[in-house]
Amino acid sequence: MDQTDTRESEPRYNPFTGQRIVPGLDDAMPASAALGLEPPRFCEHCGRRMIVQISPDGWWAKCSRHGVIASAQSERR
């Protein structure tokens, strides 16, 4: 099994609610997140709560296991 197959079978988590994403089921998203006004609060890879810093020009979020993501990276400024 190559690494691509492993990543596809790993569970994913909603970055705004922290709930596990189950294929075929609706995943509720807060209205502010849908509008791009809310930074992610949970890691998409493990579901852990992240440290989030918001500034006038963007935001960054840090997972203790998976590192930092920023609004500049995801183009959500």
PDB file of C-alpha atoms in Angstrom:
ATOM      1  CA  MET A   1       0.000   0.000   0.000  1.00  0.00           C
ATOM      2  CA  ASP A   2       1.463   3.364  -0.931  1.00  0.00           C
ATOM      3  CA  GLN A   3       1.196   6.573   1.077  1.00  0.00           C
ATOM      4  CA  THR A   4      -1.638   7.969  -1.087  1.00  0.00           C
ATOM      5  CA  ASP A   5      -3.891   5.003  -0.209  1.00  0.00           C
ATOM      6  CA  THR A   6      -3.110   5.444   3.492  1.00  0.00           C
ATOM      7  CA  ARG A   7      -4.028   9.141   3.490  1.00  0.00           C
ATOM      8  CA  GLU A   8      -7.323   8.492   1.715  1.00  0.00           C
ATOM      9  CA  SER A   9      -8.354   5.949   4.355  1.00  0.00           C
ATOM     10  CA  GLU A  10      -7.390   8.152   7.330  1.00  0.00           C
ATOM     11  CA  PRO A  11     -10.304   9.851   9.087  1.00  0.00           C
ATOM     12  CA  ARG A  12     -10.888  13.550   8.376  1.00  0.00           C
ATOM     13  CA  TYR A  13     -12.400  16.099  10.750  1.00  0.00           C
ATOM     14  CA  ASN A  14     -14.463  19.235  10.230  1.00  0.00           C
ATOM     15  CA  PRO A  15     -12.132  22.184  10.938  1.00  0.00           C
ATOM     16  CA  PHE A  16     -14.989  24.261  12.382  1.00  0.00           C
ATOM     17  CA  THR A  17     -16.809  21.703  14.556  1.00  0.00           C
ATOM     18  CA  GLY A  18     -14.164  19.032  15.232  1.00  0.00           C
ATOM     19  CA  GLN A  19     -16.572  16.251  14.287  1.00  0.00           C
ATOM     20  CA  ARG A  20     -15.379  13.331  12.179  1.00  0.00           C
ATOM     21  CA  ILE A  21     -16.395  13.626   8.513  1.00  0.00           C
ATOM     22  CA  VAL A  22     -18.359  10.587   7.380  1.00  0.00           C
ATOM     23  CA  PRO A  23     -18.727  10.155   3.607  1.00  0.00           C
ATOM     24  CA  GLY A  24     -22.364  10.300   2.535  1.00  0.00           C
ATOM     25  CA  LEU A  25     -23.570  12.264   5.569  1.00  0.00           C
ATOM     26  CA  ASP A  26     -24.187  16.002   5.639  1.00  0.00           C
ATOM     27  CA  ASP A  27     -21.527  17.923   7.518  1.00  0.00           C
ATOM     28  CA  ALA A  28     -22.938  21.010   9.238  1.00  0.00           C
ATOM     29  CA  MET A  29     -20.903  24.171   8.753  1.00  0.00           C
ATOM     30  CA  PRO A  30     -21.474  27.406  10.682  1.00  0.00           C
ATOM     31  CA  ALA A  31     -22.760  30.268   8.484  1.00  0.00           C
ATOM     32  CA  SER A  32     -19.761  32.461   9.337  1.00  0.00           C
ATOM     33  CA  ALA A  33     -17.395  29.685   8.231  1.00  0.00           C
ATOM     34  CA  ALA A  34     -19.272  29.245   4.951  1.00  0.00           C
ATOM     35  CA  LEU A  35     -18.820  32.978   4.310  1.00  0.00           C
ATOM     36  CA  GLY A  36     -15.080  32.721   5.003  1.00  0.00           C
ATOM     37  CA  LEU A  37     -15.285  34.856   8.150  1.00  0.00           C
ATOM     38  CA  GLU A  38     -14.286  32.163  10.638  1.00  0.00           C
ATOM     39  CA  PRO A  39     -10.838  30.542  10.948  1.00  0.00           C
ATOM     40  CA  PRO A  40     -10.654  26.785  11.537  1.00  0.00           C
ATOM     41  CA  ARG A  41     -10.701  25.852  15.224  1.00  0.00           C
ATOM     42  CA  PHE A  42      -9.960  22.123  14.921  1.00  0.00           C
ATOM     43  CA  CYS A  43      -7.264  20.170  13.053  1.00  0.00           C
ATOM     44  CA  GLU A  44      -8.569  18.474   9.889  1.00  0.00           C
ATOM     45  CA  HIS A  45      -6.143  15.575  10.427  1.00  0.00           C
ATOM     46  CA  CYS A  46      -6.731  14.653  14.078  1.00  0.00           C
ATOM     47  CA  GLY A  47      -9.713  16.701  15.328  1.00  0.00           C
ATOM     48  CA  ARG A  48      -7.718  18.360  18.127  1.00  0.00           C
ATOM     49  CA  ARG A  49      -8.537  21.910  19.181  1.00  0.00           C
ATOM     50  CA  MET A  50      -5.967  24.346  17.748  1.00  0.00           C
ATOM     51  CA  ILE A  51      -4.448  27.549  19.064  1.00  0.00           C
ATOM     52  CA  VAL A  52      -5.824  30.352  16.853  1.00  0.00           C
ATOM     53  CA  GLN A  53      -4.512  33.908  16.480  1.00  0.00           C
ATOM     54  CA  ILE A  54      -6.558  36.452  14.532  1.00  0.00           C
ATOM     55  CA  SER A  55      -5.127  39.757  13.281  1.00  0.00           C
ATOM     56  CA  PRO A  56      -6.481  42.500  11.007  1.00  0.00           C
ATOM     57  CA  ASP A  57      -4.696  41.030   7.979  1.00  0.00           C
ATOM     58  CA  GLY A  58      -5.441  37.323   8.540  1.00  0.00           C
ATOM     59  CA  TRP A  59      -5.112  34.445  10.993  1.00  0.00           C
ATOM     60  CA  TRP A  60      -2.986  31.421  11.864  1.00  0.00           C
ATOM     61  CA  ALA A  61      -3.891  28.202  13.663  1.00  0.00           C
ATOM     62  CA  LYS A  62      -1.519  25.702  15.283  1.00  0.00           C
ATOM     63  CA  CYS A  63      -2.118  22.002  15.945  1.00  0.00           C
ATOM     64  CA  SER A  64       0.208  20.452  18.517  1.00  0.00           C
ATOM     65  CA  ARG A  65       0.713  17.453  16.215  1.00  0.00           C
ATOM     66  CA  HIS A  66       0.409  18.816  12.672  1.00  0.00           C
ATOM     67  CA  GLY A  67       1.890  22.314  12.835  1.00  0.00           C
ATOM     68  CA  VAL A  68       0.720  25.725  11.668  1.00  0.00           C
ATOM     69  CA  ILE A  69      -1.662  26.776   8.903  1.00  0.00           C
ATOM     70  CA  ALA A  70      -2.339  30.389   7.980  1.00  0.00           C
ATOM     71  CA  SER A  71      -4.988  32.310   6.070  1.00  0.00           C
ATOM     72  CA  ALA A  72      -2.357  33.257   3.494  1.00  0.00           C
ATOM     73  CA  GLN A  73      -1.760  29.551   2.771  1.00  0.00           C
ATOM     74  CA  SER A  74      -5.426  28.715   2.330  1.00  0.00           C
ATOM     75  CA  GLU A  75      -6.258  32.011   0.559  1.00  0.00           C
ATOM     76  CA  ARG A  76      -8.975  32.808   3.145  1.00  0.00           C
ATOM     77  CA  ARG A  77      -7.962  36.352   4.017  1.00  0.00           C
TER      78      ARG A  77
END
